[in-house]
Amino acid sequence: MATELKSSKYRCPHCAAADFAVTTTQWRCTGCDHTFGCAAGIPRLFVEDRLGSQDRRLRDTFYDGLFGRLYQVTMPAIVMPVRPLAISWPYWIAYGVTLVLILGLAAGLITTLVAGVFVTAALLFAALGLILWLLSRQSWLLHLMWVAIPAWLSLARKPWVPSESFTAVHERVLAPLRDAGRRLQILDVSTGSCNSLYRHGWMSLDADYTAIDLSETMLKQGSDLMSAAGVPVDLVLGDAMELPFQDNSFDVVLSYGAVNGLTDPARAIAEMARVARPGGTLLFLDEQMYDAATPMERAYFMKVLSSHNVIHHCPVETFPATLTDVRVSQVYQFYYICTARKAG
Ligand SMILES: C[S@@+](CC[C@H](N)C(=O)[O-])C[C@H]1O[C@@H](n2cnc3c(N)ncnc32)[C@H](O)[C@@H]1O
Ligand SMILES: [Zn+2]
């Protein structure tokens, strides 16, 4: 097993040193001699005891669980009411079947109780209880059952146009980077399946890519996607609130759909700013409700879309003073993109 020396952008979570002796199964910090294990060749550059409770809980119950294993299927279910029917119709069919089953069992239960057929009633009660228990294991799923149709109807009757679209924000940031005249360093924080890193224009740049996530289940999907696409990427298992990278290492720091759900979003943004180079760009997207949301849309947002989050808006009030040119664009009814530049 050959040992290679890796330095520069990485930072030991224990002693902040930059040099590691690396094999496919472990990274040893040459500063403090601490050894970090690897999962399928990806180093675990974090300290388990220092993880926030929310991060550990989300990882263990959500992203490393069934939700994460089936992420490509489960994620579109959460956004079913806000997506065009042309894309989300399979979810509506699954939803319809489940709803009919629940209502059918409930109706059967009442009828058999009234008729005094108690054995059948007990069976129906058990079946109904089992379905509701399974749904309640992910409470957002249970809430989706009652709020999906009213939220969809509410959204469908008033078309909404953002003042700056998702594509326009990306183009505003990407255009100058295409003319940078040098190879860029790009970091995607909480990259998950690497889907957003791969799809939103970043592959059009002359760049080296680094991507970090806390969940092995999620990062394995990211590794598969990037390998299948033939894009080299340095993958790291680590904590967004204690990024294992040196200060001023990246031209662009991205994060899609993660900040609001972290134990300490302000600290994560401070970390993203720390590892960005002076003059570097931050871009992150997450949940935030548009001003004109109706009560039913608010219920959908709070009970389903943003239910696992710690905060529910872009936390500009907590940004470090190093971030300038801050712009928050409401790109969809329930999502913002924030762009900022690190001073210098
Ligand atoms: C909703 S997913 C978004 C994934 C990806 N960025 C995308 O756009 O599809 C949120 C991701 O944040 C990751 N995550 C949660 N807590 C984290 C932490 N403390 N540090 C790094 N990643 C974390 C999860 O493992 C998950 O992959
Ligand atoms: Zn060290």
Short mmCIF file of C-alpha atoms and ligand atoms in Angstrom, two decimals:
data_model
loop_
_atom_site.label_atom_id
_atom_site.label_comp_id
_atom_site.label_asym_id
_atom_site.label_seq_id
_atom_site.Cartn_x
_atom_site.Cartn_y
_atom_site.Cartn_z
CA MET A 1 0.00 0.00 0.00
CA ALA A 2 1.88 3.09 -1.26
CA THR A 3 2.02 6.13 0.99
CA GLU A 4 1.69 9.52 -0.67
CA LEU A 5 2.11 12.93 0.97
CA LYS A 6 -0.85 15.28 0.59
CA SER A 7 -0.61 18.88 1.64
CA SER A 8 -1.78 22.44 0.88
CA LYS A 9 -5.60 22.61 0.96
CA TYR A 10 -6.33 20.03 3.71
CA ARG A 11 -6.32 20.85 7.43
CA CYS A 12 -6.12 18.43 10.31
CA PRO A 13 -9.24 18.80 12.52
CA HIS A 14 -7.02 18.29 15.58
CA CYS A 15 -3.94 20.43 15.03
CA ALA A 16 -4.68 22.38 11.79
CA ALA A 17 -1.53 21.03 10.10
CA ALA A 18 -1.60 20.72 6.32
CA ASP A 19 0.42 17.57 5.69
CA PHE A 20 -0.90 14.03 5.66
CA ALA A 21 0.68 10.68 4.88
CA VAL A 22 -2.02 9.06 2.78
CA THR A 23 -2.92 5.48 1.86
CA THR A 24 -6.24 4.17 0.56
CA THR A 25 -7.27 3.11 4.08
CA GLN A 26 -6.00 5.95 6.27
CA TRP A 27 -4.70 9.51 6.41
CA ARG A 28 -2.10 10.25 9.09
CA CYS A 29 -1.53 13.87 10.07
CA THR A 30 2.21 14.46 10.13
CA GLY A 31 1.68 17.35 12.59
CA CYS A 32 -0.03 15.50 15.48
CA ASP A 33 0.25 11.91 14.25
CA HIS A 34 -3.52 11.43 14.46
CA THR A 35 -4.84 8.80 12.05
CA PHE A 36 -8.12 9.26 10.18
CA GLY A 37 -9.79 6.20 8.66
CA CYS A 38 -11.21 6.06 5.13
CA ALA A 39 -14.50 4.77 3.74
CA ALA A 40 -13.99 3.34 0.25
CA GLY A 41 -10.83 5.46 -0.08
CA ILE A 42 -12.52 8.69 1.13
CA PRO A 43 -10.92 10.14 4.29
CA ARG A 44 -13.06 10.82 7.36
CA LEU A 45 -11.55 14.20 8.30
CA PHE A 46 -13.78 15.00 11.27
CA VAL A 47 -13.97 14.33 14.98
CA GLU A 48 -17.12 12.40 15.85
CA ASP A 49 -17.37 13.87 19.38
CA ARG A 50 -17.31 17.42 18.06
CA LEU A 51 -20.25 17.00 15.66
CA GLY A 52 -23.38 18.98 16.49
CA SER A 53 -26.30 16.95 17.83
CA GLN A 54 -28.57 17.93 14.92
CA ASP A 55 -25.91 16.95 12.36
CA ARG A 56 -25.36 13.56 13.96
CA ARG A 57 -29.10 12.95 14.26
CA LEU A 58 -29.80 13.93 10.63
CA ARG A 59 -26.91 11.78 9.42
CA ASP A 60 -27.93 8.71 11.43
CA THR A 61 -31.70 8.86 10.99
CA PHE A 62 -32.07 10.58 7.64
CA TYR A 63 -29.10 10.66 5.23
CA ASP A 64 -27.46 7.37 6.26
CA GLY A 65 -30.91 5.80 6.60
CA LEU A 66 -33.56 4.80 4.09
CA PHE A 67 -34.14 8.44 3.05
CA GLY A 68 -30.49 8.81 1.99
CA ARG A 69 -30.21 5.37 0.42
CA LEU A 70 -33.23 6.15 -1.76
CA TYR A 71 -32.35 9.87 -2.10
CA GLN A 72 -32.99 10.03 -5.86
CA VAL A 73 -36.56 8.81 -5.16
CA THR A 74 -37.31 10.40 -1.78
CA MET A 75 -36.07 13.94 -2.49
CA PRO A 76 -38.51 14.64 -5.38
CA ALA A 77 -41.36 13.47 -3.10
CA ILE A 78 -40.72 16.35 -0.69
CA VAL A 79 -41.03 18.93 -3.47
CA MET A 80 -43.96 17.22 -5.22
CA PRO A 81 -46.47 20.09 -4.70
CA VAL A 82 -44.12 22.72 -6.14
CA ARG A 83 -42.93 20.86 -9.21
CA PRO A 84 -44.69 20.76 -12.59
CA LEU A 85 -47.06 17.81 -12.95
CA ALA A 86 -45.12 16.68 -16.03
CA ILE A 87 -42.21 15.75 -13.73
CA SER A 88 -43.96 14.85 -10.51
CA TRP A 89 -46.90 12.73 -11.80
CA PRO A 90 -45.41 9.37 -10.62
CA TYR A 91 -45.33 10.82 -7.09
CA TRP A 92 -48.90 11.99 -7.35
CA ILE A 93 -49.94 8.47 -8.39
CA ALA A 94 -48.10 6.93 -5.41
CA TYR A 95 -49.63 9.61 -3.18
CA GLY A 96 -53.14 8.93 -4.56
CA VAL A 97 -52.82 5.18 -4.02
CA THR A 98 -51.66 5.71 -0.40
CA LEU A 99 -54.41 8.23 0.30
CA VAL A 100 -57.12 5.96 -1.13
CA LEU A 101 -55.73 3.08 0.94
CA ILE A 102 -55.81 5.13 4.16
CA LEU A 103 -59.29 6.52 3.52
CA GLY A 104 -60.55 3.08 2.41
CA LEU A 105 -59.23 1.42 5.57
CA ALA A 106 -60.68 4.19 7.75
CA ALA A 107 -64.09 3.91 6.07
CA GLY A 108 -63.99 0.11 6.37
CA LEU A 109 -63.07 0.39 10.03
CA ILE A 110 -66.01 2.68 10.81
CA THR A 111 -68.46 0.53 8.81
CA THR A 112 -67.38 -2.73 10.48
CA LEU A 113 -67.47 -1.13 13.93
CA VAL A 114 -71.00 0.15 13.33
CA ALA A 115 -72.00 -3.30 12.02
CA GLY A 116 -70.43 -4.96 15.06
CA VAL A 117 -67.97 -7.13 13.02
CA PHE A 118 -65.18 -6.71 15.53
CA VAL A 119 -62.61 -9.21 14.19
CA THR A 120 -62.57 -7.52 10.77
CA ALA A 121 -62.51 -4.12 12.48
CA ALA A 122 -59.45 -5.19 14.48
CA LEU A 123 -57.64 -6.28 11.29
CA LEU A 124 -58.50 -3.02 9.53
CA PHE A 125 -57.40 -1.06 12.59
CA ALA A 126 -54.04 -2.90 12.61
CA ALA A 127 -53.49 -2.30 8.88
CA LEU A 128 -54.37 1.41 9.21
CA GLY A 129 -52.16 1.74 12.28
CA LEU A 130 -49.24 0.11 10.47
CA ILE A 131 -49.48 2.50 7.50
CA LEU A 132 -49.75 5.57 9.73
CA TRP A 133 -46.87 4.36 11.90
CA LEU A 134 -44.67 3.81 8.84
CA LEU A 135 -45.50 7.31 7.57
CA SER A 136 -44.92 8.90 10.98
CA ARG A 137 -41.37 7.50 11.08
CA GLN A 138 -40.66 10.42 8.72
CA SER A 139 -43.09 13.01 10.05
CA TRP A 140 -42.82 15.15 6.89
CA LEU A 141 -44.33 12.23 4.98
CA LEU A 142 -47.33 12.09 7.30
CA HIS A 143 -47.88 15.85 6.93
CA LEU A 144 -47.48 15.59 3.16
CA MET A 145 -50.59 13.39 3.11
CA TRP A 146 -52.91 16.19 4.24
CA VAL A 147 -51.13 19.27 2.92
CA ALA A 148 -50.02 18.21 -0.59
CA ILE A 149 -53.29 18.84 -2.45
CA PRO A 150 -54.25 22.17 -0.76
CA ALA A 151 -50.68 23.48 -1.18
CA TRP A 152 -50.57 22.42 -4.84
CA LEU A 153 -53.97 24.07 -5.54
CA SER A 154 -52.88 27.23 -3.76
CA LEU A 155 -49.63 27.45 -5.73
CA ALA A 156 -51.23 26.55 -9.06
CA ARG A 157 -53.74 29.39 -8.98
CA LYS A 158 -51.16 32.20 -8.82
CA PRO A 159 -48.16 31.92 -11.14
CA TRP A 160 -45.01 33.39 -9.61
CA VAL A 161 -42.03 34.90 -11.41
CA PRO A 162 -38.78 35.58 -9.53
CA SER A 163 -37.06 38.91 -9.92
CA GLU A 164 -33.86 36.96 -10.60
CA SER A 165 -34.16 33.34 -11.72
CA PHE A 166 -32.08 30.36 -10.61
CA THR A 167 -30.38 30.31 -14.03
CA ALA A 168 -29.77 34.08 -14.04
CA VAL A 169 -28.08 33.99 -10.61
CA HIS A 170 -25.82 31.18 -11.78
CA GLU A 171 -24.98 32.97 -15.01
CA ARG A 172 -24.16 36.17 -13.07
CA VAL A 173 -21.63 34.22 -11.00
CA LEU A 174 -20.34 31.88 -13.70
CA ALA A 175 -19.71 34.44 -16.48
CA PRO A 176 -16.72 36.21 -14.85
CA LEU A 177 -15.31 32.90 -13.67
CA ARG A 178 -15.16 31.61 -17.26
CA ASP A 179 -12.76 34.49 -18.00
CA ALA A 180 -10.61 33.95 -14.92
CA GLY A 181 -7.63 32.93 -17.06
CA ARG A 182 -6.41 30.34 -14.55
CA ARG A 183 -7.46 27.03 -13.10
CA LEU A 184 -10.03 27.56 -10.36
CA GLN A 185 -10.47 25.67 -7.11
CA ILE A 186 -14.11 24.88 -6.35
CA LEU A 187 -15.49 23.44 -3.11
CA ASP A 188 -19.01 22.05 -2.72
CA VAL A 189 -20.05 21.83 0.94
CA SER A 190 -22.61 19.15 1.87
CA THR A 191 -22.41 17.89 -1.67
CA GLY A 192 -24.50 14.75 -1.07
CA SER A 193 -24.99 13.02 -4.39
CA CYS A 194 -22.90 15.75 -6.17
CA ASN A 195 -26.02 16.34 -8.25
CA SER A 196 -26.06 20.12 -7.87
CA LEU A 197 -22.31 20.46 -8.31
CA TYR A 198 -22.55 18.49 -11.52
CA ARG A 199 -25.68 20.06 -13.02
CA HIS A 200 -25.67 23.78 -12.38
CA GLY A 201 -22.92 24.97 -14.72
CA TRP A 202 -19.81 24.44 -12.58
CA MET A 203 -18.51 21.76 -14.94
CA SER A 204 -18.18 24.43 -17.66
CA LEU A 205 -15.28 26.02 -15.77
CA ASP A 206 -11.59 25.22 -15.97
CA ALA A 207 -11.47 23.95 -12.40
CA ASP A 208 -10.45 21.38 -9.82
CA TYR A 209 -13.34 20.14 -7.72
CA THR A 210 -13.44 19.25 -4.03
CA ALA A 211 -16.63 18.03 -2.36
CA ILE A 212 -17.39 17.33 1.30
CA ASP A 213 -20.29 15.67 3.10
CA LEU A 214 -20.92 14.07 6.47
CA SER A 215 -22.89 11.08 5.21
CA GLU A 216 -21.11 8.08 3.70
CA THR A 217 -24.35 6.95 2.08
CA MET A 218 -24.78 10.28 0.34
CA LEU A 219 -21.14 10.71 -0.64
CA LYS A 220 -21.03 7.22 -2.14
CA GLN A 221 -23.75 8.40 -4.55
CA GLY A 222 -21.68 11.50 -5.29
CA SER A 223 -18.65 9.35 -5.97
CA ASP A 224 -20.67 7.15 -8.34
CA LEU A 225 -22.11 10.15 -10.22
CA MET A 226 -18.76 11.88 -10.70
CA SER A 227 -16.99 8.64 -11.70
CA ALA A 228 -19.72 7.84 -14.23
CA ALA A 229 -19.37 11.39 -15.62
CA GLY A 230 -15.57 11.06 -15.72
CA VAL A 231 -15.05 14.15 -13.54
CA PRO A 232 -12.12 13.95 -11.10
CA VAL A 233 -13.13 15.21 -7.66
CA ASP A 234 -11.46 15.15 -4.25
CA LEU A 235 -14.10 13.73 -1.92
CA VAL A 236 -13.91 14.19 1.84
CA LEU A 237 -16.13 13.02 4.70
CA GLY A 238 -16.29 15.97 7.06
CA ASP A 239 -18.28 18.54 8.97
CA ALA A 240 -19.50 21.74 7.31
CA MET A 241 -19.05 23.53 10.64
CA GLU A 242 -15.42 22.56 10.91
CA LEU A 243 -14.16 22.36 7.34
CA PRO A 244 -10.91 20.35 7.10
CA PHE A 245 -9.36 22.84 4.70
CA GLN A 246 -6.81 25.59 5.08
CA ASP A 247 -7.83 29.28 5.08
CA ASN A 248 -8.07 31.00 1.67
CA SER A 249 -7.99 27.76 -0.37
CA PHE A 250 -10.92 28.06 -2.82
CA ASP A 251 -12.04 30.48 -5.53
CA VAL A 252 -15.64 29.33 -5.23
CA VAL A 253 -17.42 27.79 -2.24
CA LEU A 254 -20.86 26.32 -2.92
CA SER A 255 -23.57 24.68 -0.89
CA TYR A 256 -26.98 23.48 -2.06
CA GLY A 257 -29.78 22.60 0.33
CA ALA A 258 -27.82 22.11 3.53
CA VAL A 259 -27.13 25.32 5.49
CA ASN A 260 -30.58 25.62 7.14
CA GLY A 261 -30.43 22.07 8.46
CA LEU A 262 -27.06 22.29 10.21
CA THR A 263 -26.72 22.59 13.97
CA ASP A 264 -25.10 26.02 13.61
CA PRO A 265 -25.73 27.59 10.18
CA ALA A 266 -23.84 30.79 11.11
CA ARG A 267 -20.72 28.79 11.91
CA ALA A 268 -20.97 26.88 8.63
CA ILE A 269 -21.16 30.14 6.66
CA ALA A 270 -18.20 31.53 8.63
CA GLU A 271 -16.29 28.37 7.71
CA MET A 272 -17.21 28.73 4.04
CA ALA A 273 -15.94 32.32 4.18
CA ARG A 274 -12.74 31.25 5.95
CA VAL A 275 -11.75 28.71 3.28
CA ALA A 276 -12.64 31.04 0.37
CA ARG A 277 -9.81 33.05 -1.13
CA PRO A 278 -9.91 36.87 -0.77
CA GLY A 279 -12.03 37.97 -3.72
CA GLY A 280 -13.55 34.46 -3.89
CA THR A 281 -17.24 33.73 -4.34
CA LEU A 282 -19.75 32.04 -2.06
CA LEU A 283 -23.03 30.71 -3.47
CA PHE A 284 -25.53 28.78 -1.44
CA LEU A 285 -29.14 27.78 -1.82
CA ASP A 286 -31.68 26.74 0.75
CA GLU A 287 -35.28 26.93 1.88
CA GLN A 288 -36.94 30.29 2.46
CA MET A 289 -40.58 31.23 2.02
CA TYR A 290 -41.65 33.96 -0.39
CA ASP A 291 -43.54 36.91 1.11
CA ALA A 292 -46.95 36.16 -0.41
CA ALA A 293 -47.23 32.56 0.87
CA THR A 294 -50.77 31.55 1.85
CA PRO A 295 -51.48 29.76 5.17
CA MET A 296 -51.63 26.39 3.37
CA GLU A 297 -48.31 27.05 1.62
CA ARG A 298 -46.81 28.05 4.97
CA ALA A 299 -48.07 24.80 6.49
CA TYR A 300 -46.47 22.83 3.65
CA PHE A 301 -43.21 24.77 4.08
CA MET A 302 -42.98 24.35 7.84
CA LYS A 303 -44.35 20.81 8.17
CA VAL A 304 -42.76 19.23 5.09
CA LEU A 305 -40.16 21.16 3.11
CA SER A 306 -38.35 22.86 5.98
CA SER A 307 -39.39 20.48 8.77
CA HIS A 308 -35.89 19.11 9.41
CA ASN A 309 -34.31 22.57 9.48
CA VAL A 310 -32.91 24.64 12.36
CA ILE A 311 -33.60 27.94 10.60
CA HIS A 312 -36.04 28.80 7.80
CA HIS A 313 -34.47 31.75 5.99
CA CYS A 314 -31.12 32.99 4.72
CA PRO A 315 -29.27 34.03 7.91
CA VAL A 316 -27.73 37.26 6.52
CA GLU A 317 -27.87 38.78 10.01
CA THR A 318 -25.16 36.33 11.11
CA PHE A 319 -22.73 36.71 8.20
CA PRO A 320 -19.09 37.44 9.06
CA ALA A 321 -17.80 40.93 8.22
CA THR A 322 -15.47 39.40 5.60
CA LEU A 323 -18.45 38.81 3.30
CA THR A 324 -19.35 41.66 0.96
CA ASP A 325 -21.63 42.16 -2.08
CA VAL A 326 -24.23 39.97 -0.38
CA ARG A 327 -27.29 39.32 -2.56
CA VAL A 328 -30.21 37.10 -1.61
CA SER A 329 -32.47 36.16 -4.53
CA GLN A 330 -35.78 34.40 -3.99
CA VAL A 331 -35.40 32.06 -6.98
CA TYR A 332 -38.44 29.87 -6.28
CA GLN A 333 -41.41 30.29 -3.95
CA PHE A 334 -39.61 28.30 -1.26
CA TYR A 335 -35.91 28.68 -2.11
CA TYR A 336 -33.36 31.46 -2.04
CA ILE A 337 -29.86 31.65 -3.46
CA CYS A 338 -27.35 33.81 -1.62
CA THR A 339 -24.22 35.04 -3.36
CA ALA A 340 -21.40 36.90 -1.63
CA ARG A 341 -17.76 37.84 -2.18
CA LYS A 342 -14.99 37.49 0.34
CA ALA A 343 -13.36 40.88 0.84
CA GLY A 344 -9.78 41.34 -0.28
C1 LIG B 1 -30.58 18.04 1.15
S1 LIG B 1 -28.99 17.29 1.00
C2 LIG B 1 -28.30 18.24 -0.30
C3 LIG B 1 -27.29 17.47 -1.10
C4 LIG B 1 -26.75 18.17 -2.35
N1 LIG B 1 -26.05 19.40 -2.03
C5 LIG B 1 -27.81 18.41 -3.38
O1 LIG B 1 -27.99 19.54 -3.81
O2 LIG B 1 -28.46 17.43 -3.79
C6 LIG B 1 -28.10 17.89 2.43
C7 LIG B 1 -26.74 17.24 2.61
O3 LIG B 1 -26.09 17.86 3.74
C8 LIG B 1 -25.29 16.86 4.35
N2 LIG B 1 -24.93 17.27 5.72
C9 LIG B 1 -25.72 17.32 6.80
N3 LIG B 1 -25.03 17.75 7.88
C10 LIG B 1 -23.76 17.98 7.46
C11 LIG B 1 -22.58 18.44 8.10
N4 LIG B 1 -22.56 18.78 9.39
N5 LIG B 1 -21.46 18.57 7.36
C12 LIG B 1 -21.45 18.24 6.04
N6 LIG B 1 -22.55 17.81 5.39
C13 LIG B 1 -23.69 17.67 6.08
C14 LIG B 1 -26.14 15.62 4.29
O4 LIG B 1 -25.40 14.45 4.49
C15 LIG B 1 -26.75 15.75 2.89
O5 LIG B 1 -25.99 15.07 1.94
ZN ZN B 2 -2.92 16.96 13.22
#
